[in-house]
Amino acid sequence: MSNEILKRIYGKAKFCYLTSPDEAFGPGSYKVTLEVTKADASEHIKAIEGIISKEVAEQHKLTPNKTAPLTRAPKPYKDGGDVVLFKLHSKFKPKVWDKNQKEVGSEVAIWKDSTMWINYKAQGYNKSIGLGCTLYIQSVQIDELIQGNPGANGSCPFPKRDINIINFQNSNEQTKI
């Protein structure tokens, strides 16, 4: 049986792939690393720990004679002192709205430091990497949008040049390429 909870979290995106999937390490997925204040993070951490505890209890029921400690998967959050970083993801493109409840088009590139509300499903699992909890993005509402150019990642940062001449600092000569 799967343990899951639906929650809503608010924070600032530190790593954001909501417009297009991150395909750097295989099949693309939509993801965001959300920075949340320590005070606002406590209820989410408590829910995640509760889900993991239920997974542990279910595994102990299935293997009551096993006395070795159970393997735990990495948690979907990291405590960073005053803030907590939550990692949320989805295989499917989430619906994204602005603060005026208008759907944000796919041509809008959402960049890091945008603030947002995310509805997510926290779901427990028991896999070969261990017992843990995953945070699945359901939908997003952008509070403050930091927008970029969708082609900026990996595109050339230099302007197009018509003349192929280089001036070197310590030389009075121009070199043609």
mmCIF file of C-alpha atoms in Angstrom:
data_model
loop_
_atom_site.group_PDB
_atom_site.id
_atom_site.type_symbol
_atom_site.label_atom_id
_atom_site.label_comp_id
_atom_site.label_asym_id
_atom_site.label_seq_id
_atom_site.Cartn_x
_atom_site.Cartn_y
_atom_site.Cartn_z
ATOM 1 C CA MET A 1 0.000 0.000 0.000
ATOM 2 C CA SER A 2 1.293 3.427 -0.937
ATOM 3 C CA ASN A 3 1.382 6.283 1.573
ATOM 4 C CA GLU A 4 0.670 9.696 0.048
ATOM 5 C CA ILE A 5 -0.344 13.206 1.110
ATOM 6 C CA LEU A 6 -1.354 16.254 -0.957
ATOM 7 C CA LYS A 7 0.256 19.525 0.214
ATOM 8 C CA ARG A 8 0.926 23.102 -0.935
ATOM 9 C CA ILE A 9 4.318 24.763 -0.407
ATOM 10 C CA TYR A 10 5.615 28.298 -1.040
ATOM 11 C CA GLY A 11 9.187 29.276 -1.778
ATOM 12 C CA LYS A 12 11.838 30.571 -4.161
ATOM 13 C CA ALA A 13 13.066 28.416 -7.046
ATOM 14 C CA LYS A 14 16.794 27.718 -6.907
ATOM 15 C CA PHE A 15 16.882 25.205 -9.759
ATOM 16 C CA CYS A 16 13.951 25.394 -12.138
ATOM 17 C CA TYR A 17 12.838 23.251 -15.076
ATOM 18 C CA LEU A 18 9.097 23.961 -15.264
ATOM 19 C CA THR A 19 8.936 25.318 -18.832
ATOM 20 C CA SER A 20 10.910 22.538 -20.490
ATOM 21 C CA PRO A 21 12.165 19.212 -19.113
ATOM 22 C CA ASP A 22 15.690 18.721 -17.820
ATOM 23 C CA GLU A 23 17.211 16.164 -20.188
ATOM 24 C CA ALA A 24 20.799 16.317 -18.922
ATOM 25 C CA PHE A 25 20.750 12.820 -17.385
ATOM 26 C CA GLY A 26 18.396 10.751 -19.525
ATOM 27 C CA PRO A 27 14.665 11.048 -20.120
ATOM 28 C CA GLY A 28 13.465 14.530 -19.304
ATOM 29 C CA SER A 29 11.571 15.453 -16.197
ATOM 30 C CA TYR A 30 10.146 18.716 -14.932
ATOM 31 C CA LYS A 31 11.671 19.709 -11.632
ATOM 32 C CA VAL A 32 12.313 22.476 -9.205
ATOM 33 C CA THR A 33 14.459 22.865 -6.100
ATOM 34 C CA LEU A 34 12.437 25.141 -3.849
ATOM 35 C CA GLU A 35 14.020 27.219 -1.068
ATOM 36 C CA VAL A 36 11.624 27.507 1.885
ATOM 37 C CA THR A 37 12.090 29.271 5.215
ATOM 38 C CA LYS A 38 12.790 26.972 8.154
ATOM 39 C CA ALA A 39 9.522 27.978 9.865
ATOM 40 C CA ASP A 40 7.402 27.239 6.766
ATOM 41 C CA ALA A 41 9.238 23.970 6.080
ATOM 42 C CA SER A 42 8.499 22.295 9.420
ATOM 43 C CA GLU A 43 4.992 21.026 8.534
ATOM 44 C CA HIS A 44 6.284 19.572 5.244
ATOM 45 C CA ILE A 45 9.241 17.862 6.930
ATOM 46 C CA LYS A 46 6.893 16.396 9.534
ATOM 47 C CA ALA A 47 4.600 15.005 6.792
ATOM 48 C CA ILE A 48 7.562 13.510 4.876
ATOM 49 C CA GLU A 49 8.989 11.896 8.011
ATOM 50 C CA GLY A 50 5.518 10.480 8.804
ATOM 51 C CA ILE A 51 5.281 8.896 5.356
ATOM 52 C CA ILE A 52 8.754 7.358 5.704
ATOM 53 C CA SER A 53 7.834 6.032 9.177
ATOM 54 C CA LYS A 54 4.743 4.329 7.708
ATOM 55 C CA GLU A 55 6.905 2.721 5.004
ATOM 56 C CA VAL A 56 9.281 1.446 7.698
ATOM 57 C CA ALA A 57 6.366 0.040 9.743
ATOM 58 C CA GLU A 58 4.932 -1.727 6.672
ATOM 59 C CA GLN A 59 8.321 -3.261 5.865
ATOM 60 C CA HIS A 60 8.673 -4.519 9.453
ATOM 61 C CA LYS A 61 5.243 -6.188 9.124
ATOM 62 C CA LEU A 62 6.381 -7.914 5.901
ATOM 63 C CA THR A 63 9.718 -9.082 7.364
ATOM 64 C CA PRO A 64 9.226 -9.375 11.153
ATOM 65 C CA ASN A 65 12.288 -11.608 11.689
ATOM 66 C CA LYS A 66 14.739 -9.256 9.960
ATOM 67 C CA THR A 67 16.796 -7.487 12.624
ATOM 68 C CA ALA A 68 19.215 -5.560 10.381
ATOM 69 C CA PRO A 69 18.488 -1.841 10.004
ATOM 70 C CA LEU A 70 16.460 -0.928 6.927
ATOM 71 C CA THR A 71 18.130 0.988 4.103
ATOM 72 C CA ARG A 72 16.894 4.568 3.768
ATOM 73 C CA ALA A 73 16.838 6.471 0.494
ATOM 74 C CA PRO A 74 17.996 10.107 0.357
ATOM 75 C CA LYS A 75 15.324 12.473 1.653
ATOM 76 C CA PRO A 76 13.664 14.957 -0.757
ATOM 77 C CA TYR A 77 14.860 17.899 1.334
ATOM 78 C CA LYS A 78 18.101 19.293 2.740
ATOM 79 C CA ASP A 79 18.400 21.500 5.790
ATOM 80 C CA GLY A 80 20.446 24.567 4.893
ATOM 81 C CA GLY A 81 20.364 26.395 8.237
ATOM 82 C CA ASP A 82 17.819 29.222 7.917
ATOM 83 C CA VAL A 83 16.256 27.628 4.829
ATOM 84 C CA VAL A 84 15.314 24.145 3.665
ATOM 85 C CA LEU A 85 15.671 23.024 0.029
ATOM 86 C CA PHE A 86 12.911 20.736 -1.264
ATOM 87 C CA LYS A 87 13.332 18.745 -4.493
ATOM 88 C CA LEU A 88 10.082 18.274 -6.413
ATOM 89 C CA HIS A 89 9.632 16.704 -9.847
ATOM 90 C CA SER A 90 7.218 15.265 -12.410
ATOM 91 C CA LYS A 91 7.439 13.249 -15.626
ATOM 92 C CA PHE A 92 4.576 15.339 -16.977
ATOM 93 C CA LYS A 93 4.514 19.077 -17.698
ATOM 94 C CA PRO A 94 2.666 20.691 -14.776
ATOM 95 C CA LYS A 95 -0.014 23.338 -15.289
ATOM 96 C CA VAL A 96 1.435 26.745 -14.406
ATOM 97 C CA TRP A 97 -0.616 29.839 -13.540
ATOM 98 C CA ASP A 98 0.341 33.400 -12.667
ATOM 99 C CA LYS A 99 -0.879 35.178 -9.531
ATOM 100 C CA ASN A 100 -3.923 36.484 -11.476
ATOM 101 C CA GLN A 101 -5.032 32.875 -12.181
ATOM 102 C CA LYS A 102 -4.112 33.063 -15.877
ATOM 103 C CA GLU A 103 -2.351 30.075 -17.380
ATOM 104 C CA VAL A 104 1.300 30.734 -18.215
ATOM 105 C CA GLY A 105 2.122 29.761 -21.798
ATOM 106 C CA SER A 106 4.882 27.367 -22.768
ATOM 107 C CA GLU A 107 6.770 30.248 -24.440
ATOM 108 C CA VAL A 108 7.448 31.818 -21.014
ATOM 109 C CA ALA A 109 10.761 30.644 -19.552
ATOM 110 C CA ILE A 110 10.535 30.456 -15.751
ATOM 111 C CA TRP A 111 13.954 30.996 -14.208
ATOM 112 C CA LYS A 112 15.490 30.549 -10.788
ATOM 113 C CA ASP A 113 14.620 33.082 -8.085
ATOM 114 C CA SER A 114 10.961 33.080 -9.196
ATOM 115 C CA THR A 115 8.705 32.710 -6.159
ATOM 116 C CA MET A 116 5.863 30.217 -6.409
ATOM 117 C CA TRP A 117 3.245 28.053 -4.785
ATOM 118 C CA ILE A 118 3.444 24.352 -5.670
ATOM 119 C CA ASN A 119 0.754 21.758 -5.088
ATOM 120 C CA TYR A 120 2.542 18.450 -4.646
ATOM 121 C CA LYS A 121 1.857 14.839 -3.775
ATOM 122 C CA ALA A 122 4.220 13.311 -1.233
ATOM 123 C CA GLN A 123 4.346 9.558 -1.811
ATOM 124 C CA GLY A 124 6.259 6.895 0.066
ATOM 125 C CA TYR A 125 8.177 4.088 -1.628
ATOM 126 C CA ASN A 126 10.147 0.934 -0.904
ATOM 127 C CA LYS A 127 12.656 0.351 -3.719
ATOM 128 C CA SER A 128 16.115 -1.107 -4.128
ATOM 129 C CA ILE A 129 17.696 2.209 -3.065
ATOM 130 C CA GLY A 130 15.771 2.031 0.196
ATOM 131 C CA LEU A 131 12.697 3.386 1.906
ATOM 132 C CA GLY A 132 11.838 6.980 1.183
ATOM 133 C CA CYS A 133 9.451 9.643 -0.010
ATOM 134 C CA THR A 134 9.133 11.466 -3.351
ATOM 135 C CA LEU A 135 7.522 14.873 -3.941
ATOM 136 C CA TYR A 136 5.548 14.945 -7.217
ATOM 137 C CA ILE A 137 4.589 18.336 -8.708
ATOM 138 C CA GLN A 138 0.856 18.607 -9.398
ATOM 139 C CA SER A 139 0.465 22.295 -10.334
ATOM 140 C CA VAL A 140 2.249 25.630 -9.899
ATOM 141 C CA GLN A 141 1.205 29.235 -9.314
ATOM 142 C CA ILE A 142 3.919 31.828 -9.950
ATOM 143 C CA ASP A 143 3.924 34.669 -7.415
ATOM 144 C CA GLU A 144 6.892 36.675 -8.748
ATOM 145 C CA LEU A 145 8.163 35.644 -12.180
ATOM 146 C CA ILE A 146 11.817 35.889 -13.128
ATOM 147 C CA GLN A 147 11.625 35.376 -16.858
ATOM 148 C CA GLY A 148 14.352 34.485 -19.286
ATOM 149 C CA ASN A 149 14.809 33.606 -22.910
ATOM 150 C CA PRO A 150 13.844 29.952 -23.585
ATOM 151 C CA GLY A 151 16.880 29.522 -25.857
ATOM 152 C CA ALA A 152 19.342 31.098 -23.410
ATOM 153 C CA ASN A 153 20.516 27.837 -21.894
ATOM 154 C CA GLY A 154 23.310 26.656 -24.144
ATOM 155 C CA SER A 155 22.967 29.434 -26.717
ATOM 156 C CA CYS A 156 25.872 31.633 -27.758
ATOM 157 C CA PRO A 157 26.344 34.569 -25.350
ATOM 158 C CA PHE A 158 28.117 36.706 -28.000
ATOM 159 C CA PRO A 159 26.529 38.971 -30.622
ATOM 160 C CA LYS A 160 26.748 38.063 -34.306
ATOM 161 C CA ARG A 161 29.795 39.677 -35.892
ATOM 162 C CA ASP A 162 30.051 40.740 -39.522
ATOM 163 C CA ILE A 163 33.782 41.502 -39.516
ATOM 164 C CA ASN A 164 36.346 38.849 -38.671
ATOM 165 C CA ILE A 165 39.052 41.091 -37.171
ATOM 166 C CA ILE A 166 40.701 40.717 -33.778
ATOM 167 C CA ASN A 167 42.564 43.574 -32.042
ATOM 168 C CA PHE A 168 45.140 42.369 -29.544
ATOM 169 C CA GLN A 169 45.883 44.589 -26.535
ATOM 170 C CA ASN A 170 49.702 44.627 -26.844
ATOM 171 C CA SER A 171 49.812 45.017 -30.618
ATOM 172 C CA ASN A 172 49.106 47.788 -33.069
ATOM 173 C CA GLU A 173 48.266 45.268 -35.779
ATOM 174 C CA GLN A 174 44.868 43.787 -36.638
ATOM 175 C CA THR A 175 44.616 40.098 -37.438
ATOM 176 C CA LYS A 176 42.041 38.825 -39.924
ATOM 177 C CA ILE A 177 40.510 35.452 -39.356
#
